[in-house]
Amino acid sequence: MKTLATIATFIALTTAAHAADVSGEDLLDACDSDLHTGELGAMKEGMCLGYTMASGQILTVLGISCAPSSVSVGAMRALVIEQMRTAKKGGFPLSKTSASQIFYLALKYKGWVCKDRQADADARFLPTGR
């Protein structure tokens, strides 16, 4: 239940100022702001980290580029909650790293495919948090 409450808090962050969609930049700004104030829990921080990875803020160093322009908040919430429930049932530890992986996969599932800029092909990449 605590995990779902944390997810709800994260979703509230994105829905407070936006109706159906939130721009990628706005979401990154909100995540960045909370990261600097130290107000993020592990799940929320993991999801922000996952979005940051998927948006290319971290992956550019690895030559992988992903650039979602907007996120459907309802679809994002449904996908992330579904994936986290599945992970929990399978005994997957719900750490910050796993949250970022789940969020990254949810974004990828929505069609924001990451590309290897050098090969110009789909990048088979799952962040490990290392």
PDB file of C-alpha atoms in Angstrom:
ATOM      1  CA  MET A   1       0.000   0.000   0.000  1.00  0.00           C
ATOM      2  CA  LYS A   2       2.851   2.382   0.780  1.00  0.00           C
ATOM      3  CA  THR A   3       4.191   1.844  -2.753  1.00  0.00           C
ATOM      4  CA  LEU A   4       0.845   2.732  -4.328  1.00  0.00           C
ATOM      5  CA  ALA A   5       0.562   5.785  -2.075  1.00  0.00           C
ATOM      6  CA  THR A   6       3.999   6.916  -3.214  1.00  0.00           C
ATOM      7  CA  ILE A   7       3.022   6.397  -6.841  1.00  0.00           C
ATOM      8  CA  ALA A   8      -0.146   8.416  -6.234  1.00  0.00           C
ATOM      9  CA  THR A   9       2.000  11.214  -4.791  1.00  0.00           C
ATOM     10  CA  PHE A  10       4.201  11.148  -7.892  1.00  0.00           C
ATOM     11  CA  ILE A  11       1.182  11.238 -10.197  1.00  0.00           C
ATOM     12  CA  ALA A  12      -0.252  14.136  -8.191  1.00  0.00           C
ATOM     13  CA  LEU A  13       2.993  15.981  -8.901  1.00  0.00           C
ATOM     14  CA  THR A  14       2.344  15.691 -12.618  1.00  0.00           C
ATOM     15  CA  THR A  15      -1.424  16.214 -12.581  1.00  0.00           C
ATOM     16  CA  ALA A  16      -1.500  19.273 -10.347  1.00  0.00           C
ATOM     17  CA  ALA A  17      -0.818  21.716 -13.161  1.00  0.00           C
ATOM     18  CA  HIS A  18      -1.805  19.624 -16.174  1.00  0.00           C
ATOM     19  CA  ALA A  19      -5.023  18.036 -17.423  1.00  0.00           C
ATOM     20  CA  ALA A  20      -4.433  15.112 -19.812  1.00  0.00           C
ATOM     21  CA  ASP A  21      -0.792  15.517 -20.753  1.00  0.00           C
ATOM     22  CA  VAL A  22       2.301  16.878 -19.122  1.00  0.00           C
ATOM     23  CA  SER A  23       5.224  18.057 -21.201  1.00  0.00           C
ATOM     24  CA  GLY A  24       8.455  16.161 -20.808  1.00  0.00           C
ATOM     25  CA  GLU A  25      10.257  19.342 -19.823  1.00  0.00           C
ATOM     26  CA  ASP A  26       7.679  20.192 -17.143  1.00  0.00           C
ATOM     27  CA  LEU A  27       7.943  16.715 -15.664  1.00  0.00           C
ATOM     28  CA  LEU A  28      11.735  16.886 -15.650  1.00  0.00           C
ATOM     29  CA  ASP A  29      11.608  20.318 -13.997  1.00  0.00           C
ATOM     30  CA  ALA A  30       9.234  19.029 -11.312  1.00  0.00           C
ATOM     31  CA  CYS A  31      11.437  16.000 -10.674  1.00  0.00           C
ATOM     32  CA  ASP A  32      14.559  18.137 -10.587  1.00  0.00           C
ATOM     33  CA  SER A  33      12.955  20.545  -8.135  1.00  0.00           C
ATOM     34  CA  ASP A  34      11.922  17.745  -5.767  1.00  0.00           C
ATOM     35  CA  LEU A  35      15.324  16.069  -6.060  1.00  0.00           C
ATOM     36  CA  HIS A  36      17.017  19.264  -4.902  1.00  0.00           C
ATOM     37  CA  THR A  37      14.635  19.812  -1.981  1.00  0.00           C
ATOM     38  CA  GLY A  38      15.067  16.218  -0.820  1.00  0.00           C
ATOM     39  CA  GLU A  39      11.317  15.597  -0.748  1.00  0.00           C
ATOM     40  CA  LEU A  40      11.324  12.446  -2.884  1.00  0.00           C
ATOM     41  CA  GLY A  41      10.684   8.952  -1.558  1.00  0.00           C
ATOM     42  CA  ALA A  42      12.517   6.020  -3.149  1.00  0.00           C
ATOM     43  CA  MET A  43       9.718   5.150  -5.596  1.00  0.00           C
ATOM     44  CA  LYS A  44       9.098   8.736  -6.657  1.00  0.00           C
ATOM     45  CA  GLU A  45      12.823   9.316  -7.026  1.00  0.00           C
ATOM     46  CA  GLY A  46      13.100   6.112  -9.032  1.00  0.00           C
ATOM     47  CA  MET A  47      10.358   7.187 -11.402  1.00  0.00           C
ATOM     48  CA  CYS A  48      11.942  10.596 -11.855  1.00  0.00           C
ATOM     49  CA  LEU A  49      15.234   8.837 -12.522  1.00  0.00           C
ATOM     50  CA  GLY A  50      13.488   6.549 -15.002  1.00  0.00           C
ATOM     51  CA  TYR A  51      11.933   9.480 -16.831  1.00  0.00           C
ATOM     52  CA  THR A  52      15.259  11.288 -16.825  1.00  0.00           C
ATOM     53  CA  MET A  53      16.920   8.228 -18.341  1.00  0.00           C
ATOM     54  CA  ALA A  54      14.214   7.804 -20.949  1.00  0.00           C
ATOM     55  CA  SER A  55      14.332  11.467 -21.893  1.00  0.00           C
ATOM     56  CA  GLY A  56      17.999  11.216 -22.753  1.00  0.00           C
ATOM     57  CA  GLN A  57      19.356  13.314 -19.894  1.00  0.00           C
ATOM     58  CA  ILE A  58      21.556  10.428 -18.716  1.00  0.00           C
ATOM     59  CA  LEU A  59      21.680   8.136 -21.725  1.00  0.00           C
ATOM     60  CA  THR A  60      23.296  10.683 -24.039  1.00  0.00           C
ATOM     61  CA  VAL A  61      26.633   9.836 -22.460  1.00  0.00           C
ATOM     62  CA  LEU A  62      26.167   6.254 -23.617  1.00  0.00           C
ATOM     63  CA  GLY A  63      25.260   7.296 -27.160  1.00  0.00           C
ATOM     64  CA  ILE A  64      21.623   6.362 -26.653  1.00  0.00           C
ATOM     65  CA  SER A  65      18.935   8.945 -27.235  1.00  0.00           C
ATOM     66  CA  CYS A  66      15.264   8.923 -26.228  1.00  0.00           C
ATOM     67  CA  ALA A  67      13.059  11.982 -26.405  1.00  0.00           C
ATOM     68  CA  PRO A  68       9.399  11.703 -25.391  1.00  0.00           C
ATOM     69  CA  SER A  69       7.640  15.045 -25.843  1.00  0.00           C
ATOM     70  CA  SER A  70       4.639  14.416 -23.618  1.00  0.00           C
ATOM     71  CA  VAL A  71       3.282  11.760 -21.308  1.00  0.00           C
ATOM     72  CA  SER A  72      -0.348  10.712 -21.013  1.00  0.00           C
ATOM     73  CA  VAL A  73      -0.676  10.894 -17.247  1.00  0.00           C
ATOM     74  CA  GLY A  74      -3.560   8.395 -17.045  1.00  0.00           C
ATOM     75  CA  ALA A  75      -1.774   5.849 -19.220  1.00  0.00           C
ATOM     76  CA  MET A  76       1.480   6.418 -17.337  1.00  0.00           C
ATOM     77  CA  ARG A  77      -0.233   5.831 -13.987  1.00  0.00           C
ATOM     78  CA  ALA A  78      -1.970   2.664 -15.197  1.00  0.00           C
ATOM     79  CA  LEU A  79       1.177   1.188 -16.741  1.00  0.00           C
ATOM     80  CA  VAL A  80       3.443   1.940 -13.807  1.00  0.00           C
ATOM     81  CA  ILE A  81       0.977   0.636 -11.204  1.00  0.00           C
ATOM     82  CA  GLU A  82       0.354  -2.516 -13.253  1.00  0.00           C
ATOM     83  CA  GLN A  83       4.079  -3.157 -13.664  1.00  0.00           C
ATOM     84  CA  MET A  84       4.815  -2.522  -9.993  1.00  0.00           C
ATOM     85  CA  ARG A  85       2.025  -4.887  -8.902  1.00  0.00           C
ATOM     86  CA  THR A  86       3.431  -7.543 -11.233  1.00  0.00           C
ATOM     87  CA  ALA A  87       6.924  -6.970  -9.858  1.00  0.00           C
ATOM     88  CA  LYS A  88       5.703  -7.183  -6.276  1.00  0.00           C
ATOM     89  CA  LYS A  89       3.827 -10.458  -6.935  1.00  0.00           C
ATOM     90  CA  GLY A  90       6.995 -11.892  -8.461  1.00  0.00           C
ATOM     91  CA  GLY A  91       9.019 -10.944  -5.391  1.00  0.00           C
ATOM     92  CA  PHE A  92      10.926  -8.241  -7.288  1.00  0.00           C
ATOM     93  CA  PRO A  93      12.445  -5.788  -4.772  1.00  0.00           C
ATOM     94  CA  LEU A  94      10.846  -2.376  -5.228  1.00  0.00           C
ATOM     95  CA  SER A  95      13.923  -0.212  -4.901  1.00  0.00           C
ATOM     96  CA  LYS A  96      14.707   3.117  -6.530  1.00  0.00           C
ATOM     97  CA  THR A  97      16.523   1.250  -9.294  1.00  0.00           C
ATOM     98  CA  SER A  98      13.624  -1.105  -9.982  1.00  0.00           C
ATOM     99  CA  ALA A  99      11.216   1.845 -10.064  1.00  0.00           C
ATOM    100  CA  SER A 100      13.368   3.581 -12.663  1.00  0.00           C
ATOM    101  CA  GLN A 101      13.516   0.386 -14.725  1.00  0.00           C
ATOM    102  CA  ILE A 102       9.747  -0.082 -14.552  1.00  0.00           C
ATOM    103  CA  PHE A 103       9.085   3.533 -15.508  1.00  0.00           C
ATOM    104  CA  TYR A 104      11.605   3.310 -18.344  1.00  0.00           C
ATOM    105  CA  LEU A 105       9.861   0.184 -19.643  1.00  0.00           C
ATOM    106  CA  ALA A 106       6.457   1.854 -19.333  1.00  0.00           C
ATOM    107  CA  LEU A 107       7.671   4.761 -21.467  1.00  0.00           C
ATOM    108  CA  LYS A 108       9.190   2.360 -23.975  1.00  0.00           C
ATOM    109  CA  TYR A 109       5.928   0.377 -24.063  1.00  0.00           C
ATOM    110  CA  LYS A 110       4.101   3.589 -24.944  1.00  0.00           C
ATOM    111  CA  GLY A 111       6.190   3.843 -28.098  1.00  0.00           C
ATOM    112  CA  TRP A 112       9.022   6.169 -27.141  1.00  0.00           C
ATOM    113  CA  VAL A 113      11.730   3.882 -28.439  1.00  0.00           C
ATOM    114  CA  CYS A 114      15.296   4.707 -27.570  1.00  0.00           C
ATOM    115  CA  LYS A 115      17.730   4.811 -30.466  1.00  0.00           C
ATOM    116  CA  ASP A 116      21.415   4.122 -30.584  1.00  0.00           C
ATOM    117  CA  ARG A 117      22.488   7.322 -32.305  1.00  0.00           C
ATOM    118  CA  GLN A 118      25.563   5.768 -33.886  1.00  0.00           C
ATOM    119  CA  ALA A 119      23.807   2.705 -35.294  1.00  0.00           C
ATOM    120  CA  ASP A 120      20.448   4.470 -35.774  1.00  0.00           C
ATOM    121  CA  ALA A 121      18.726   1.304 -34.540  1.00  0.00           C
ATOM    122  CA  ASP A 122      16.636   0.371 -31.535  1.00  0.00           C
ATOM    123  CA  ALA A 123      18.819   0.342 -28.461  1.00  0.00           C
ATOM    124  CA  ARG A 124      18.411  -2.823 -26.433  1.00  0.00           C
ATOM    125  CA  PHE A 125      19.041  -1.101 -23.146  1.00  0.00           C
ATOM    126  CA  LEU A 126      17.616  -1.458 -19.673  1.00  0.00           C
ATOM    127  CA  PRO A 127      19.046   0.876 -17.046  1.00  0.00           C
ATOM    128  CA  THR A 128      20.608  -0.973 -14.142  1.00  0.00           C
ATOM    129  CA  GLY A 129      21.240   2.000 -11.896  1.00  0.00           C
ATOM    130  CA  ARG A 130      24.982   1.408 -11.976  1.00  0.00           C
TER     131      ARG A 130
END
